[in-house]
Every structure is written in C-alpha cells, then in structure tokens.
PDB file of C-alpha atoms and ligand atoms in Angstrom:
ATOM      1  CA  MET L 668      -7.984 -20.465 -37.280  1.00 68.00           C
ATOM      2  CA  ASP L 669      -6.165 -23.766 -36.606  1.00 69.00           C
ATOM      3  CA  ASP L 670      -7.118 -26.567 -34.212  1.00 72.00           C
ATOM      4  CA  LYS L 671      -5.808 -24.518 -31.271  1.00 80.00           C
ATOM      5  CA  GLY L 672      -8.257 -21.728 -32.086  1.00 93.00           C
ATOM      6  CA  ARG L 673      -7.416 -18.065 -32.529  1.00 97.00           C
ATOM      7  CA  HIS L 674      -4.001 -16.718 -31.617  1.00 98.00           C
ATOM      8  CA  THR L 675      -3.390 -13.370 -29.918  1.00 98.00           C
ATOM      9  CA  PHE L 676      -0.489 -11.610 -28.189  1.00 98.00           C
ATOM     10  CA  VAL L 677       0.775  -8.715 -26.178  1.00 98.00           C
ATOM     11  CA  CYS L 678       3.975  -7.147 -27.472  1.00 97.00           C
ATOM     12  CA  GLY L 679       6.264  -4.733 -25.698  1.00 95.00           C
ATOM     13  CA  HIS L 680       9.853  -4.324 -24.552  1.00 95.00           C
ATOM     14  CA  PRO L 681      10.379  -5.498 -21.865  1.00 92.00           C
ATOM     15  CA  ILE L 682       7.265  -7.651 -21.653  1.00 93.00           C
ATOM     16  CA  ALA L 683       7.914 -10.388 -19.082  1.00 89.00           C
ATOM     17  CA  HIS L 684       6.201  -8.365 -16.323  1.00 85.00           C
ATOM     18  CA  SER L 685       2.908  -8.076 -18.241  1.00 90.00           C
ATOM     19  CA  ARG L 686      -0.207  -9.391 -16.477  1.00 94.00           C
ATOM     20  CA  SER L 687      -2.230  -9.357 -19.699  1.00 96.00           C
ATOM     21  CA  PRO L 688      -1.644 -13.091 -20.405  1.00 97.00           C
ATOM     22  CA  LEU L 689      -3.064 -13.948 -16.966  1.00 97.00           C
ATOM     23  CA  ILE L 690      -6.179 -11.914 -17.736  1.00 98.00           C
ATOM     24  CA  HIS L 691      -6.840 -13.232 -21.251  1.00 98.00           C
ATOM     25  CA  ASN L 692      -5.964 -16.823 -20.408  1.00 98.00           C
ATOM     26  CA  TYR L 693      -8.358 -16.627 -17.448  1.00 98.00           C
ATOM     27  CA  TRP L 694     -11.146 -15.569 -19.817  1.00 98.00           C
ATOM     28  CA  LEU L 695     -10.229 -18.165 -22.481  1.00 98.00           C
ATOM     29  CA  SER L 696     -10.496 -20.841 -19.836  1.00 97.00           C
ATOM     30  CA  ARG L 697     -13.629 -19.422 -18.198  1.00 97.00           C
ATOM     31  CA  TYR L 698     -15.538 -19.209 -21.489  1.00 98.00           C
ATOM     32  CA  ALA L 699     -14.005 -22.462 -22.808  1.00 98.00           C
ATOM     33  CA  ILE L 700     -12.788 -20.741 -25.980  1.00 97.00           C
ATOM     34  CA  PRO L 701     -10.017 -22.460 -27.931  1.00 97.00           C
ATOM     35  CA  GLY L 702      -7.234 -19.928 -28.404  1.00 97.00           C
ATOM     36  CA  THR L 703      -3.925 -18.578 -27.178  1.00 97.00           C
ATOM     37  CA  TYR L 704      -2.627 -15.264 -25.833  1.00 98.00           C
ATOM     38  CA  ARG L 705       1.111 -14.912 -25.418  1.00 97.00           C
ATOM     39  CA  THR L 706       3.826 -12.349 -24.797  1.00 97.00           C
ATOM     40  CA  ILE L 707       6.171 -11.270 -27.574  1.00 98.00           C
ATOM     41  CA  ASP L 708       9.231  -9.186 -26.779  1.00 97.00           C
ATOM     42  CA  ILE L 709       9.906  -6.841 -29.707  1.00 97.00           C
ATOM     43  CA  GLU L 710      12.776  -4.382 -29.631  1.00 97.00           C
ATOM     44  CA  PRO L 711      11.898  -0.924 -30.959  1.00 97.00           C
ATOM     45  CA  THR L 712      14.092  -1.388 -34.071  1.00 98.00           C
ATOM     46  CA  LYS L 713      12.091  -4.500 -35.029  1.00 98.00           C
ATOM     47  CA  PHE L 714       8.611  -3.144 -34.399  1.00 98.00           C
ATOM     48  CA  THR L 715       7.917  -1.812 -37.906  1.00 98.00           C
ATOM     49  CA  GLN L 716       8.696  -5.206 -39.418  1.00 98.00           C
ATOM     50  CA  PHE L 717       6.556  -6.936 -36.784  1.00 98.00           C
ATOM     51  CA  MET L 718       3.591  -4.709 -37.659  1.00 98.00           C
ATOM     52  CA  SER L 719       3.949  -5.259 -41.398  1.00 97.00           C
ATOM     53  CA  ASP L 720       4.123  -9.054 -40.922  1.00 97.00           C
ATOM     54  CA  LEU L 721       0.982  -9.218 -38.762  1.00 98.00           C
ATOM     55  CA  PRO L 722      -1.681  -9.316 -41.518  1.00 96.00           C
ATOM     56  CA  VAL L 723      -0.055 -12.453 -42.979  1.00 95.00           C
ATOM     57  CA  SER L 724       0.651 -14.108 -39.614  1.00 96.00           C
ATOM     58  CA  ASP L 725      -1.374 -16.644 -37.587  1.00 96.00           C
ATOM     59  CA  PHE L 726      -2.526 -13.894 -35.236  1.00 98.00           C
ATOM     60  CA  VAL L 727      -6.027 -12.407 -35.272  1.00 98.00           C
ATOM     61  CA  GLY L 728      -4.857  -9.494 -33.149  1.00 98.00           C
ATOM     62  CA  GLY L 729      -3.186  -8.456 -29.940  1.00 98.00           C
ATOM     63  CA  ASN L 730      -2.240  -5.788 -27.452  1.00 98.00           C
ATOM     64  CA  VAL L 731       0.587  -3.303 -27.657  1.00 97.00           C
ATOM     65  CA  THR L 732       2.309  -1.856 -24.651  1.00 94.00           C
ATOM     66  CA  ILE L 733       5.308   0.295 -23.679  1.00 89.00           C
ATOM     67  CA  PRO L 734       7.227   1.468 -25.682  1.00 92.00           C
ATOM     68  CA  HIS L 735       5.276   0.705 -28.875  1.00 95.00           C
ATOM     69  CA  LYS L 736       1.877   2.375 -28.364  1.00 94.00           C
ATOM     70  CA  GLU L 737       2.610   5.521 -30.406  1.00 93.00           C
ATOM     71  CA  ALA L 738       4.318   3.533 -33.195  1.00 97.00           C
ATOM     72  CA  ALA L 739       1.390   1.102 -33.343  1.00 98.00           C
ATOM     73  CA  TYR L 740      -0.960   4.026 -33.881  1.00 97.00           C
ATOM     74  CA  ALA L 741       1.264   5.467 -36.605  1.00 97.00           C
ATOM     75  CA  LEU L 742       1.787   2.151 -38.411  1.00 98.00           C
ATOM     76  CA  ALA L 743      -1.713   0.622 -38.335  1.00 98.00           C
ATOM     77  CA  ALA L 744      -3.562   0.777 -41.655  1.00 98.00           C
ATOM     78  CA  ARG L 745      -6.792   1.858 -39.914  1.00 98.00           C
ATOM     79  CA  SER L 746      -6.750   3.740 -36.599  1.00 97.00           C
ATOM     80  CA  ASP L 747     -10.063   4.816 -35.086  1.00 96.00           C
ATOM     81  CA  ASP L 748     -11.014   8.214 -33.631  1.00 93.00           C
ATOM     82  CA  MET L 749     -10.003   7.153 -30.129  1.00 94.00           C
ATOM     83  CA  CYS L 750      -6.449   6.487 -31.354  1.00 95.00           C
ATOM     84  CA  HIS L 751      -6.341   9.841 -33.130  1.00 94.00           C
ATOM     85  CA  LEU L 752      -7.427  11.635 -29.995  1.00 91.00           C
ATOM     86  CA  ILE L 753      -5.024   9.816 -27.684  1.00 92.00           C
ATOM     87  CA  GLY L 754      -2.185   9.553 -30.207  1.00 92.00           C
ATOM     88  CA  ALA L 755      -1.505   5.941 -29.265  1.00 94.00           C
ATOM     89  CA  ALA L 756      -2.961   2.458 -29.790  1.00 97.00           C
ATOM     90  CA  ASN L 757      -3.123  -0.458 -27.352  1.00 97.00           C
ATOM     91  CA  THR L 758      -5.339  -2.939 -29.240  1.00 98.00           C
ATOM     92  CA  LEU L 759      -4.879  -4.342 -32.755  1.00 98.00           C
ATOM     93  CA  TRP L 760      -6.933  -6.684 -34.919  1.00 98.00           C
ATOM     94  CA  ILE L 761      -6.774  -7.854 -38.494  1.00 97.00           C
ATOM     95  CA  LYS L 762      -9.776  -7.386 -40.708  1.00 95.00           C
ATOM     96  CA  ASP L 763      -9.839  -7.768 -44.502  1.00 94.00           C
ATOM     97  CA  ASN L 764      -6.067  -8.304 -44.363  1.00 94.00           C
ATOM     98  CA  LEU L 765      -5.609  -4.849 -42.859  1.00 96.00           C
ATOM     99  CA  LEU L 766      -4.281  -3.990 -39.430  1.00 98.00           C
ATOM    100  CA  HIS L 767      -6.829  -2.019 -37.389  1.00 98.00           C
ATOM    101  CA  ALA L 768      -6.080  -0.171 -34.140  1.00 98.00           C
ATOM    102  CA  THR L 769      -7.945   1.335 -31.230  1.00 98.00           C
ATOM    103  CA  ASN L 770      -7.199   2.544 -27.731  1.00 97.00           C
ATOM    104  CA  THR L 771      -9.240   1.087 -24.877  1.00 98.00           C
ATOM    105  CA  ASP L 772      -7.689   3.012 -21.965  1.00 96.00           C
ATOM    106  CA  ALA L 773     -10.554   5.522 -21.695  1.00 97.00           C
ATOM    107  CA  GLN L 774     -13.085   2.690 -21.650  1.00 97.00           C
ATOM    108  CA  GLY L 775     -10.999   0.881 -19.017  1.00 97.00           C
ATOM    109  CA  PHE L 776     -10.827   3.984 -16.842  1.00 98.00           C
ATOM    110  CA  THR L 777     -14.566   4.631 -16.998  1.00 98.00           C
ATOM    111  CA  ALA L 778     -15.628   1.000 -16.521  1.00 97.00           C
ATOM    112  CA  ASN L 779     -13.371   0.642 -13.479  1.00 98.00           C
ATOM    113  CA  LEU L 780     -14.874   3.646 -11.706  1.00 98.00           C
ATOM    114  CA  ASP L 781     -18.395   2.598 -12.729  1.00 98.00           C
ATOM    115  CA  GLN L 782     -17.770  -0.744 -11.061  1.00 96.00           C
ATOM    116  CA  GLN L 783     -15.769   0.367  -8.002  1.00 96.00           C
ATOM    117  CA  ALA L 784     -17.299   3.778  -7.259  1.00 97.00           C
ATOM    118  CA  PRO L 785     -20.772   4.015  -8.817  1.00 97.00           C
ATOM    119  CA  GLY L 786     -21.924   7.632  -9.054  1.00 97.00           C
ATOM    120  CA  TRP L 787     -18.316   8.893  -9.360  1.00 98.00           C
ATOM    121  CA  ASP L 788     -19.348  10.960 -12.382  1.00 98.00           C
ATOM    122  CA  LYS L 789     -21.689  13.131 -10.322  1.00 97.00           C
ATOM    123  CA  ALA L 790     -18.555  15.177  -9.651  1.00 97.00           C
ATOM    124  CA  THR L 791     -18.000  17.988 -12.122  1.00 97.00           C
ATOM    125  CA  SER L 792     -14.364  18.896 -11.522  1.00 98.00           C
ATOM    126  CA  ALA L 793     -11.232  16.782 -11.655  1.00 98.00           C
ATOM    127  CA  LEU L 794      -7.492  17.144 -11.184  1.00 97.00           C
ATOM    128  CA  ILE L 795      -5.232  14.960 -13.351  1.00 98.00           C
ATOM    129  CA  LEU L 796      -1.547  14.530 -12.555  1.00 97.00           C
ATOM    130  CA  GLY L 797       0.438  13.980 -15.762  1.00 96.00           C
ATOM    131  CA  ALA L 798      -0.001  14.938 -19.409  1.00 96.00           C
ATOM    132  CA  GLY L 799       1.037  11.827 -21.387  1.00 91.00           C
ATOM    133  CA  GLY L 800      -1.002   9.261 -23.306  1.00 89.00           C
ATOM    134  CA  ALA L 801      -2.789   7.951 -20.213  1.00 92.00           C
ATOM    135  CA  SER L 802      -3.739  11.498 -19.272  1.00 95.00           C
ATOM    136  CA  ARG L 803      -5.284  12.056 -22.719  1.00 94.00           C
ATOM    137  CA  ALA L 804      -7.376   8.895 -22.308  1.00 95.00           C
ATOM    138  CA  VAL L 805      -8.578  10.077 -18.888  1.00 97.00           C
ATOM    139  CA  ILE L 806      -9.432  13.549 -20.201  1.00 97.00           C
ATOM    140  CA  PHE L 807     -11.492  11.964 -22.976  1.00 95.00           C
ATOM    141  CA  ALA L 808     -13.287   9.749 -20.434  1.00 97.00           C
ATOM    142  CA  LEU L 809     -14.066  12.699 -18.143  1.00 98.00           C
ATOM    143  CA  GLN L 810     -15.290  14.874 -20.991  1.00 96.00           C
ATOM    144  CA  SER L 811     -17.561  12.108 -22.199  1.00 95.00           C
ATOM    145  CA  ARG L 812     -19.074  11.942 -18.688  1.00 97.00           C
ATOM    146  CA  GLY L 813     -19.718  15.688 -18.668  1.00 97.00           C
ATOM    147  CA  PHE L 814     -16.987  17.030 -16.357  1.00 98.00           C
ATOM    148  CA  SER L 815     -16.972  20.796 -16.722  1.00 97.00           C
ATOM    149  CA  SER L 816     -13.564  21.523 -15.212  1.00 98.00           C
ATOM    150  CA  ILE L 817     -10.528  19.322 -15.818  1.00 98.00           C
ATOM    151  CA  MET L 818      -7.245  20.589 -14.394  1.00 98.00           C
ATOM    152  CA  VAL L 819      -4.073  18.979 -15.696  1.00 98.00           C
ATOM    153  CA  ALA L 820      -0.940  19.406 -13.560  1.00 97.00           C
ATOM    154  CA  ASN L 821       2.329  18.319 -15.086  1.00 97.00           C
ATOM    155  CA  ARG L 822       6.074  18.527 -14.482  1.00 96.00           C
ATOM    156  CA  THR L 823       6.468  20.046 -17.962  1.00 98.00           C
ATOM    157  CA  LEU L 824       3.852  22.781 -18.111  1.00 98.00           C
ATOM    158  CA  GLN L 825       4.018  23.039 -21.909  1.00 98.00           C
ATOM    159  CA  LYS L 826       2.721  19.476 -22.318  1.00 97.00           C
ATOM    160  CA  ALA L 827      -0.304  20.294 -20.179  1.00 98.00           C
ATOM    161  CA  VAL L 828      -0.846  23.464 -22.212  1.00 98.00           C
ATOM    162  CA  GLU L 829      -0.864  21.360 -25.400  1.00 97.00           C
ATOM    163  CA  LEU L 830      -3.696  19.325 -23.936  1.00 96.00           C
ATOM    164  CA  THR L 831      -5.753  22.465 -23.371  1.00 97.00           C
ATOM    165  CA  HIS L 832      -5.421  23.135 -27.118  1.00 96.00           C
ATOM    166  CA  ARG L 833      -6.357  19.569 -27.983  1.00 93.00           C
ATOM    167  CA  PHE L 834      -9.333  19.230 -25.621  1.00 95.00           C
ATOM    168  CA  GLY L 835     -10.714  22.751 -25.335  1.00 96.00           C
ATOM    169  CA  PRO L 836     -11.449  25.417 -22.740  1.00 96.00           C
ATOM    170  CA  ARG L 837     -12.772  23.114 -20.023  1.00 97.00           C
ATOM    171  CA  VAL L 838      -9.231  21.807 -19.608  1.00 98.00           C
ATOM    172  CA  THR L 839      -6.686  24.010 -17.813  1.00 98.00           C
ATOM    173  CA  ALA L 840      -2.917  23.580 -17.420  1.00 98.00           C
ATOM    174  CA  HIS L 841      -0.928  23.820 -14.179  1.00 98.00           C
ATOM    175  CA  THR L 842       2.465  22.999 -12.724  1.00 97.00           C
ATOM    176  CA  LEU L 843       2.918  20.338 -10.050  1.00 95.00           C
ATOM    177  CA  ASP L 844       3.515  23.087  -7.444  1.00 93.00           C
ATOM    178  CA  ALA L 845      -0.175  23.910  -7.658  1.00 94.00           C
ATOM    179  CA  VAL L 846      -1.400  20.390  -6.850  1.00 93.00           C
ATOM    180  CA  VAL L 847      -2.014  20.783  -3.121  1.00 90.00           C
ATOM    181  CA  GLU L 848      -3.961  23.988  -3.679  1.00 92.00           C
ATOM    182  CA  LEU L 849      -5.979  22.572  -6.593  1.00 94.00           C
ATOM    183  CA  SER L 850      -6.750  19.324  -4.772  1.00 92.00           C
ATOM    184  CA  ARG L 851      -8.803  21.197  -2.169  1.00 91.00           C
ATOM    185  CA  ASP L 852     -11.702  21.852  -4.410  1.00 90.00           C
ATOM    186  CA  VAL L 853     -12.155  18.956  -6.850  1.00 97.00           C
ATOM    187  CA  GLY L 854     -14.377  15.892  -6.784  1.00 97.00           C
ATOM    188  CA  LEU L 855     -11.887  13.531  -8.402  1.00 98.00           C
ATOM    189  CA  ILE L 856      -8.087  13.258  -8.427  1.00 97.00           C
ATOM    190  CA  ILE L 857      -6.243  10.920 -10.814  1.00 98.00           C
ATOM    191  CA  ASN L 858      -2.549  10.102 -11.021  1.00 96.00           C
ATOM    192  CA  THR L 859      -1.569   9.194 -14.605  1.00 95.00           C
ATOM    193  CA  THR L 860       2.214   9.420 -14.103  1.00 93.00           C
ATOM    194  CA  PRO L 861       4.447   6.475 -13.206  1.00 89.00           C
ATOM    195  CA  LEU L 862       5.245   8.087  -9.863  1.00 90.00           C
ATOM    196  CA  GLY L 863       4.442   5.753  -6.984  1.00 86.00           C
ATOM    197  CA  MET L 864       5.294   2.580  -8.869  1.00 85.00           C
ATOM    198  CA  SER L 865       7.407   0.158  -6.843  1.00 81.00           C
ATOM    199  CA  GLN L 866      10.940   1.497  -6.485  1.00 77.00           C
ATOM    200  CA  THR L 867      10.092   4.974  -7.780  1.00 80.00           C
ATOM    201  CA  PRO L 868       9.438   8.135  -5.804  1.00 82.00           C
ATOM    202  CA  SER L 869       5.839   9.157  -5.226  1.00 80.00           C
ATOM    203  CA  PHE L 870       3.792  12.331  -5.082  1.00 75.00           C
ATOM    204  CA  SER L 871       3.494  13.563  -1.569  1.00 77.00           C
ATOM    205  CA  ILE L 872       0.185  15.356  -1.481  1.00 84.00           C
ATOM    206  CA  ASP L 873      -1.348  16.786   1.621  1.00 86.00           C
ATOM    207  CA  PHE L 874      -4.996  15.779   1.301  1.00 89.00           C
ATOM    208  CA  SER L 875      -6.024  17.111   4.685  1.00 85.00           C
ATOM    209  CA  ASN L 876      -7.984  19.993   3.185  1.00 82.00           C
ATOM    210  CA  ALA L 877      -9.631  18.059   0.350  1.00 91.00           C
ATOM    211  CA  LYS L 878     -13.433  17.880   0.327  1.00 92.00           C
ATOM    212  CA  SER L 879     -14.675  14.841   2.205  1.00 91.00           C
ATOM    213  CA  GLY L 880     -16.382  13.249  -0.826  1.00 93.00           C
ATOM    214  CA  THR L 881     -13.335  13.511  -3.099  1.00 97.00           C
ATOM    215  CA  LEU L 882     -12.440  10.285  -4.911  1.00 98.00           C
ATOM    216  CA  VAL L 883      -8.757   9.534  -5.541  1.00 97.00           C
ATOM    217  CA  THR L 884      -7.544   7.012  -8.097  1.00 98.00           C
ATOM    218  CA  ASP L 885      -4.235   5.970  -9.581  1.00 96.00           C
ATOM    219  CA  ILE L 886      -3.367   4.223 -12.828  1.00 94.00           C
ATOM    220  CA  VAL L 887      -0.336   2.678 -11.110  1.00 91.00           C
ATOM    221  CA  TYR L 888      -1.253  -0.781  -9.782  1.00 90.00           C
ATOM    222  CA  VAL L 889       2.096  -2.083  -8.539  1.00 89.00           C
ATOM    223  CA  PRO L 890       1.852  -1.609  -5.609  1.00 90.00           C
ATOM    224  CA  LEU L 891      -1.943  -1.734  -5.436  1.00 92.00           C
ATOM    225  CA  ARG L 892      -1.967   0.751  -2.588  1.00 92.00           C
ATOM    226  CA  THR L 893       0.339   3.454  -3.885  1.00 93.00           C
ATOM    227  CA  PRO L 894       1.724   6.032  -1.452  1.00 92.00           C
ATOM    228  CA  MET L 895      -0.702   8.572  -2.955  1.00 94.00           C
ATOM    229  CA  LEU L 896      -3.705   6.318  -2.316  1.00 95.00           C
ATOM    230  CA  ALA L 897      -2.427   5.563   1.187  1.00 94.00           C
ATOM    231  CA  SER L 898      -2.260   9.234   2.095  1.00 92.00           C
ATOM    232  CA  ALA L 899      -5.684   9.873   0.538  1.00 95.00           C
ATOM    233  CA  ALA L 900      -7.154   7.021   2.594  1.00 95.00           C
ATOM    234  CA  GLN L 901      -5.426   8.401   5.673  1.00 94.00           C
ATOM    235  CA  ALA L 902      -7.260  11.695   5.073  1.00 93.00           C
ATOM    236  CA  GLY L 903     -10.569   9.795   4.897  1.00 95.00           C
ATOM    237  CA  LEU L 904     -11.007  10.100   1.116  1.00 96.00           C
ATOM    238  CA  ARG L 905     -12.495   7.373  -1.104  1.00 96.00           C
ATOM    239  CA  CYS L 906      -9.874   5.517  -3.144  1.00 97.00           C
ATOM    240  CA  VAL L 907      -9.947   3.234  -6.192  1.00 98.00           C
ATOM    241  CA  ASP L 908      -6.756   1.416  -7.196  1.00 96.00           C
ATOM    242  CA  GLY L 909      -5.453   1.083 -10.750  1.00 95.00           C
ATOM    243  CA  LEU L 910      -5.849  -2.662 -11.221  1.00 96.00           C
ATOM    244  CA  GLY L 911      -9.458  -2.352 -12.356  1.00 97.00           C
ATOM    245  CA  MET L 912      -8.447  -0.095 -15.243  1.00 97.00           C
ATOM    246  CA  LEU L 913      -5.989  -2.754 -16.449  1.00 96.00           C
ATOM    247  CA  LEU L 914      -8.700  -5.429 -16.240  1.00 98.00           C
ATOM    248  CA  HIS L 915     -11.367  -3.355 -17.956  1.00 98.00           C
ATOM    249  CA  GLN L 916      -9.131  -2.049 -20.770  1.00 98.00           C
ATOM    250  CA  ALA L 917      -8.479  -5.694 -21.681  1.00 98.00           C
ATOM    251  CA  ALA L 918     -12.147  -6.603 -22.200  1.00 98.00           C
ATOM    252  CA  PRO L 919     -12.826  -4.816 -25.540  1.00 98.00           C
ATOM    253  CA  GLY L 920      -9.806  -6.518 -27.162  1.00 98.00           C
ATOM    254  CA  PHE L 921     -10.956  -9.956 -26.005  1.00 98.00           C
ATOM    255  CA  HIS L 922     -14.367  -9.184 -27.471  1.00 98.00           C
ATOM    256  CA  LYS L 923     -12.860  -8.199 -30.835  1.00 98.00           C
ATOM    257  CA  TRP L 924     -10.723 -11.335 -31.108  1.00 98.00           C
ATOM    258  CA  PHE L 925     -12.953 -13.988 -29.537  1.00 98.00           C
ATOM    259  CA  GLY L 926     -16.494 -12.619 -29.917  1.00 97.00           C
ATOM    260  CA  ILE L 927     -17.506 -12.606 -26.232  1.00 98.00           C
ATOM    261  CA  TYR L 928     -17.485  -9.519 -24.021  1.00 98.00           C
ATOM    262  CA  PRO L 929     -15.810 -10.929 -20.891  1.00 98.00           C
ATOM    263  CA  GLU L 930     -16.766 -10.074 -17.338  1.00 97.00           C
ATOM    264  CA  VAL L 931     -14.353  -8.527 -14.851  1.00 97.00           C
ATOM    265  CA  THR L 932     -15.165 -10.649 -11.805  1.00 96.00           C
ATOM    266  CA  PRO L 933     -13.839 -10.610  -8.229  1.00 96.00           C
ATOM    267  CA  GLU L 934     -12.248 -14.024  -8.994  1.00 97.00           C
ATOM    268  CA  LEU L 935     -10.248 -12.553 -11.872  1.00 98.00           C
ATOM    269  CA  ARG L 936      -9.198  -9.605  -9.771  1.00 97.00           C
ATOM    270  CA  ASN L 937      -8.117 -11.895  -6.927  1.00 97.00           C
ATOM    271  CA  ALA L 938      -6.062 -14.024  -9.307  1.00 96.00           C
ATOM    272  CA  ILE L 939      -4.141 -10.955 -10.476  1.00 96.00           C
ATOM    273  CA  VAL L 940      -3.773  -9.583  -6.952  1.00 95.00           C
ATOM    274  CA  GLU L 941      -2.250 -12.910  -5.837  1.00 95.00           C
ATOM    275  CA  ASP L 942       0.216 -12.697  -8.678  1.00 92.00           C
ATOM    276  CA  LEU L 943       1.103  -9.061  -7.924  1.00 89.00           C
ATOM    277  CA  VAL L 944       1.718  -9.829  -4.268  1.00 85.00           C
ATOM    278  CA  LYS L 945       4.407 -12.352  -5.257  1.00 79.00           C
ATOM    279  CA  PHE L 946       6.452  -9.539  -6.767  1.00 66.00           C
ATOM    280  CA  GLN L 947       6.153  -6.909  -4.047  1.00 63.00           C
TER     281      GLN L 947
HETATM  282  P1  ATR X1519       1.917   7.466 -20.752  1.00 71.13           P
HETATM  283  O1  ATR X1519       1.731   7.440 -22.236  1.00 71.13           O
HETATM  284  O2  ATR X1519       1.947   6.099 -20.136  1.00 71.13           O
HETATM  285  O3  ATR X1519       0.985   8.395 -20.064  1.00 71.13           O
HETATM  286  P2  ATR X1519       4.119   9.300 -20.993  1.00 71.13           P
HETATM  287  O4  ATR X1519       3.519   9.813 -22.240  1.00 71.13           O
HETATM  288  O5  ATR X1519       5.567   9.015 -20.950  1.00 71.13           O
HETATM  289  O6  ATR X1519       3.417   7.958 -20.513  1.00 71.13           O
HETATM  290  O7  ATR X1519       3.731  10.315 -19.813  1.00 71.13           O
HETATM  291  C1  ATR X1519       4.228  10.167 -18.545  1.00 71.13           C
HETATM  292  C2  ATR X1519       3.737  11.339 -17.664  1.00 71.13           C
HETATM  293  O8  ATR X1519       4.322  11.176 -16.387  1.00 71.13           O
HETATM  294  C3  ATR X1519       4.179  12.698 -18.172  1.00 71.13           C
HETATM  295  O9  ATR X1519       3.195  13.643 -17.814  1.00 71.13           O
HETATM  296  C4  ATR X1519       5.470  12.951 -17.380  1.00 71.13           C
HETATM  297  O10 ATR X1519       5.779  14.310 -17.170  1.00 71.13           O
HETATM  298  P3  ATR X1519       6.568  15.157 -18.306  1.00 71.13           P
HETATM  299  O11 ATR X1519       5.540  15.542 -19.329  1.00 71.13           O
HETATM  300  O12 ATR X1519       7.128  16.315 -17.572  1.00 71.13           O
HETATM  301  O13 ATR X1519       7.631  14.232 -18.860  1.00 71.13           O
HETATM  302  C5  ATR X1519       5.089  12.332 -16.056  1.00 71.13           C
HETATM  303  N1  ATR X1519       6.282  11.939 -15.301  1.00 71.13           N
HETATM  304  C6  ATR X1519       7.120  10.912 -15.578  1.00 71.13           C
HETATM  305  N2  ATR X1519       8.109  10.850 -14.671  1.00 71.13           N
HETATM  306  C7  ATR X1519       7.903  11.875 -13.800  1.00 71.13           C
HETATM  307  C8  ATR X1519       8.587  12.361 -12.643  1.00 71.13           C
HETATM  308  N3  ATR X1519       9.689  11.779 -12.180  1.00 71.13           N
HETATM  309  N4  ATR X1519       8.079  13.443 -12.003  1.00 71.13           N
HETATM  310  C9  ATR X1519       6.954  14.053 -12.454  1.00 71.13           C
HETATM  311  N5  ATR X1519       6.265  13.656 -13.550  1.00 71.13           N
HETATM  312  C10 ATR X1519       6.727  12.571 -14.215  1.00 71.13           C
END
C-alpha cells in the first residue's frame, strides 16, 4: 500500500461504459478510505499477460467484466466453488502472492431482491430467460433460497438442457416459444439475456394471464425500465429493475479489498441513476 492507499480496477473490453468506478469511488469517499478504483481496457489477446502480472503489480484486486469473465476463472490460481459452479469470475484479489477469484453475481441478485422485494423467496417456482453465466448465477441463488421448480427458457435449447444436468432435476429446459405459457404459473420471472438493452430488441411477453403476485425482474439496467418490465408493470405485476443487482454484486469485492462491507443506499442508487439518464 502506498500513500494513496490500496489500488483496485475493473477490466474489460470495451470498458468506458462501466459504472463500477462510480460505485466504488462513492464508497471510498463515503467511508473516507484512501484508495483508487479505475478502469483498464484489456484486449482479449492481452488478458493472459495481464492476469499473470497482477500478483506483482500495485493492485490488491479488481473486477472483471465482459468479455474476460470465463478467462479470469480459468486463469486465477485459486477459484472458489461459486466460480466453479458459474464457470466465470467477476472479482479478483491477491493473497499470499496468488490470484484468487470468486463470482458475486448470485449474491448481488439475492441481495437486490431482499432489499427491493422482501419476501420474494416465498415463491417456489421461477422462470429464467437465458442460459448463460448470469443464468447460472440466478439458478444458484434460487436453489439456495429453496425454489422447487426453476424453468430455464433459452433460444438454444441445448444450453438450457446442459443446465438441467449441472443443477439437477428441479431445473427444466424449454424453448423461448414456451415463455408465455410458462409465465402464467410462476411466482418469479427473470430476464438474464441482453435483450431489452438500449438499442437491442426486447422480449415481447404477454403477461396478462400471469398470477397477480408474480414478481418480474431483469438483469438489464440500461434502460432501467426495460420493455419487459414496462409490460409487466402494465399487467399490474411487481417489478424490480436490474440496477440493484449491479450495486449489490459490487459490495463483496469492496469488502475484500478495503475491509468494510459497504451499504447500498438510496443516495448511491440515485447517483448511478442520474448518470444512466445522461446516456439514454
Ligand atoms: P452472460 O454470461 O452475461 O449470461 P452469455 O453467456 O453470452 O452471457 O449468455 C447470454 C444469454 O442470452 C444466452 O442464453 C443467449 O442465448 P443462446 O444460448 O441461444 O446464445 C441469450 N441471448 C443473447 N442474445 C439473444 C437474442 N438475440 N435472442 C435470444 N436470446 C439471446
């Protein structure tokens, strides 16, 4: 540690859009911790070298984002069980000169719903759209809260089928054609695909027959109110946007690097919302 404190980063490619520096710098300032958190743009061909240099760098750790999450998992000297299950890492730290990795997406997902929709886990059945890394984190989170039926609908059926092998018989695989039918009878619906992000197409789901208590959430947070959330709200369903998951997945990393478990406050959320609005 030098006189500027501990140094941390988020690396990805591209990385300029990342809101992680806003989040971590807000916490550094709020808790008056000396330290830095900055973006580093690393092209895929340079990522292996970047990872091998980290243990002898000034950094105590950092975040990894698209497209390096799978490579970070594969290259870290010590990956925890969460990484193994999800097959990707988003948080790194250096301990005993070794690069350690974890994945905090499941924790971020759960903490967001705990904060925004307390009691959400009284539901027992869920429908997940998508079968990538984010979907695996959500499945883990739902299983750890006791969901007995988790339906995964994906464009490529085979990828959803692979998840049934990985996570067991409570998980079932479906095509996207089945979504409207499946959505009628579940307590929770989660979009884990990039569909609905600004400038991309969205899912058009007819929620008119969904149960009235169904909660709908999206991991997309630009825009905050995705077309899917808008149509769920239109049908009178409860909705939670994806920004909270981003905020909450950041907290465990901050704790590892700086020793304080930071709070996700309305002020922090508002600061990020103000920044997001500038780009919509
Ligand atoms: P992540 O790790 O962030 O979850 P990913 O592993 O690339 O990202 O997974 C993205 C998910 O979004 C996948 O389920 C993908 O479907 P496929 O398995 O068929 O590729 C889904 N997805 C991406 N673009 C899509 C689109 N245009 N229509 C439907 N599904 C899409």
